[in-house]
XYZ file of C-alpha atoms in Angstrom:
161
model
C -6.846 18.850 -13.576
C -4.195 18.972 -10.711
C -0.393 19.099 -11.815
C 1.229 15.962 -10.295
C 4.770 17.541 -10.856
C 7.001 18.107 -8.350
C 7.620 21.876 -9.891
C 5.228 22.988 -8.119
C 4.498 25.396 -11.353
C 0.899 24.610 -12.567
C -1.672 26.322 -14.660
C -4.541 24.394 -12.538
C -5.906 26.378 -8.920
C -4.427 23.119 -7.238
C -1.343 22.604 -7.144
C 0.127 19.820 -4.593
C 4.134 19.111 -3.505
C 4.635 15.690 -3.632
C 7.699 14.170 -1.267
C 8.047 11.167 -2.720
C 6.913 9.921 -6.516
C 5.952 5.898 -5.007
C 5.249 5.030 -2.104
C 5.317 0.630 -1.488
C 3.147 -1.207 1.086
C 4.098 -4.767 1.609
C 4.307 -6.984 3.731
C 8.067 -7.474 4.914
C 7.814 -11.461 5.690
C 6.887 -11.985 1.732
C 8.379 -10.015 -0.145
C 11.213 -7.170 1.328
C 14.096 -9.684 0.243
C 12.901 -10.184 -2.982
C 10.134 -9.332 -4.822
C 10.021 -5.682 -3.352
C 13.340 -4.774 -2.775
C 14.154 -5.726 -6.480
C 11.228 -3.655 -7.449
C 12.866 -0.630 -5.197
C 16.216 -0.759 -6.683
C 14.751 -0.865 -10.322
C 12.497 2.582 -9.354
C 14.983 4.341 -7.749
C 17.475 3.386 -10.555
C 14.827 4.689 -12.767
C 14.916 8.455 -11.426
C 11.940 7.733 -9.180
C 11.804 9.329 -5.434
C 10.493 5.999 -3.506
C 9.848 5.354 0.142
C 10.172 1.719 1.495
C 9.519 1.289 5.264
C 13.674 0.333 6.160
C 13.702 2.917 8.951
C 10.339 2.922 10.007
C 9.523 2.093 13.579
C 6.655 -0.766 14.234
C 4.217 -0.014 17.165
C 0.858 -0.913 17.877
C -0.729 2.415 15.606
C 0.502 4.154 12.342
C 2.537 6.576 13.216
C 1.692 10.117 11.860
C 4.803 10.844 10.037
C 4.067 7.331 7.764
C 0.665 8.970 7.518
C 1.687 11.998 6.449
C 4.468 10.036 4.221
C 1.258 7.900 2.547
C -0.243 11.626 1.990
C 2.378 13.281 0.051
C 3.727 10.445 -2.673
C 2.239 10.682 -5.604
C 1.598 6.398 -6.386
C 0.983 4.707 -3.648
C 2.395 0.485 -5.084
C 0.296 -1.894 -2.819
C 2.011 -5.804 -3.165
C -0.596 -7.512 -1.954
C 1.017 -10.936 -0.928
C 0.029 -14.202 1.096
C 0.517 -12.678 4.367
C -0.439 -8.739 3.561
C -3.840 -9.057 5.300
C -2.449 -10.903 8.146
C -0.708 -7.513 8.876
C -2.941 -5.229 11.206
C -0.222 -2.670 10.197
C -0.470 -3.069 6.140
C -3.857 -2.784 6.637
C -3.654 0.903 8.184
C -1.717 1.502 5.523
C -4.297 0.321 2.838
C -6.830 2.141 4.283
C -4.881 5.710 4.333
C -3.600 4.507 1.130
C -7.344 4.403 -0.365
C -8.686 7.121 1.219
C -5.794 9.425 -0.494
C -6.869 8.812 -3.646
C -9.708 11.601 -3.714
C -5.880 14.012 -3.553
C -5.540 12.897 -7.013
C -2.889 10.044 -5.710
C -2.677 6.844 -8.530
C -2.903 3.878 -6.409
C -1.457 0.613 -8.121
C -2.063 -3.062 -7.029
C 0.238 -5.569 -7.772
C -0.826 -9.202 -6.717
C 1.967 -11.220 -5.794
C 1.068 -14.654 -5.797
C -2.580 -14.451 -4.906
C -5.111 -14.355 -7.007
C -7.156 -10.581 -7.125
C -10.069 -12.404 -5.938
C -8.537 -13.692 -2.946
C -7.917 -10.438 -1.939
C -11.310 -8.895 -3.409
C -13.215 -11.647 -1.143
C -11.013 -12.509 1.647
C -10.581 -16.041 0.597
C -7.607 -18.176 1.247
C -5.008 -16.825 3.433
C -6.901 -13.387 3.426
C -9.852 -15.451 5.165
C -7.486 -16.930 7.487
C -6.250 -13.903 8.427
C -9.108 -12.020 9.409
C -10.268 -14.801 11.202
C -7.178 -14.159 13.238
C -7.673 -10.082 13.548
C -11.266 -10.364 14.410
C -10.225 -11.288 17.814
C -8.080 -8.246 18.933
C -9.504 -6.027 16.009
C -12.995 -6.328 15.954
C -13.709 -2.247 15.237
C -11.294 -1.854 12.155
C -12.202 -5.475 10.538
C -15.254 -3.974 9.012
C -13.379 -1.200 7.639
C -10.251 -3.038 6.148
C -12.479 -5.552 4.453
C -14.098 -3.002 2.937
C -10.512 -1.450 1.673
C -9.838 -4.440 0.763
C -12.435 -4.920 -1.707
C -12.096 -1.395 -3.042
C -8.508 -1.900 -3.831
C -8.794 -5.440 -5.076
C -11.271 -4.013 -8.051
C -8.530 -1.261 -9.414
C -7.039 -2.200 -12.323
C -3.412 -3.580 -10.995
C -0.445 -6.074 -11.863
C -0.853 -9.890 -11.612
C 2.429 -11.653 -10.973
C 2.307 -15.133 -10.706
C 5.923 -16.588 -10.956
């Protein structure tokens, strides 16, 4: 089993550095004023190394060093919200996110005010939204609804109110 310490010291052959212990994907319209930058404070009050995109620069791709950034923290936090699939960009995320998890990474959904299934079959505003990203994204739609489903069947965090 691979040590998921920072130490570095392990008694496994692999042994992985991680830069950060949590790692949250959201999307910023929802939730960075509330729900996720109270959920920031409490981890980083709580003696957990957490990255939150506040200095990140938007583009039109993922920019290797987030890449790399999604690669090296331990718990990727996905807060899947109303808009999250309406985000080209939180999708990249999500699929680098899922793809990570053969490194041994614990990737934890928490459903903010839509229901898992939503996400799991791109109903609601998660069928809106691809409708949307078909358009300009027709090569990567395939792909993210895929991720989507993946992620939407881990065992995660319902929050409702």
């Amino acid at each position: 089993m691979a040590d998921l310490t920072d130490e570095g010291g392990s008694s496994s052959s692999f042994t992985h550095r991680w830069s950060y212990d949590v790692f949250l994907s959201f999307s910023g319209e929802d939730t960075r004023l509330g729900f996720t930058s109270y959920l920031y404070q409490y981890l980083c009050q709580n003696g957990f190394h957490t990255f939150i995109d506040k200095d990140v620069r938007r583009g039109e791709e993922i920019s290797e060093e987030l890449l790399k950034t999604i690669e090296s923290s331990r718990i990727p936090v996905v807060v899947f919200s109303q808009n999250y699939a309406g985000s080209h960009w939180c999708l990249d995320e999500l699929v680098k996110i899922m793809q990570c998890r053969t490194n041994g990474q614990l990737v934890l959904p928490v459903f903010y005010k839509v229901d898992p299934s939503e996400v799991r079959n791109q109903r609601g505003n998660f069928g809106a939204a691809f409708t949307t990203l078909e358009e300009n994204f027709q090569n990567k739609v395939p792909s993210w609804r895929n991720t989507l489903r993946q992620a939407a069947n881990l065992s995660g965090f319902h929050y409702d109110n």
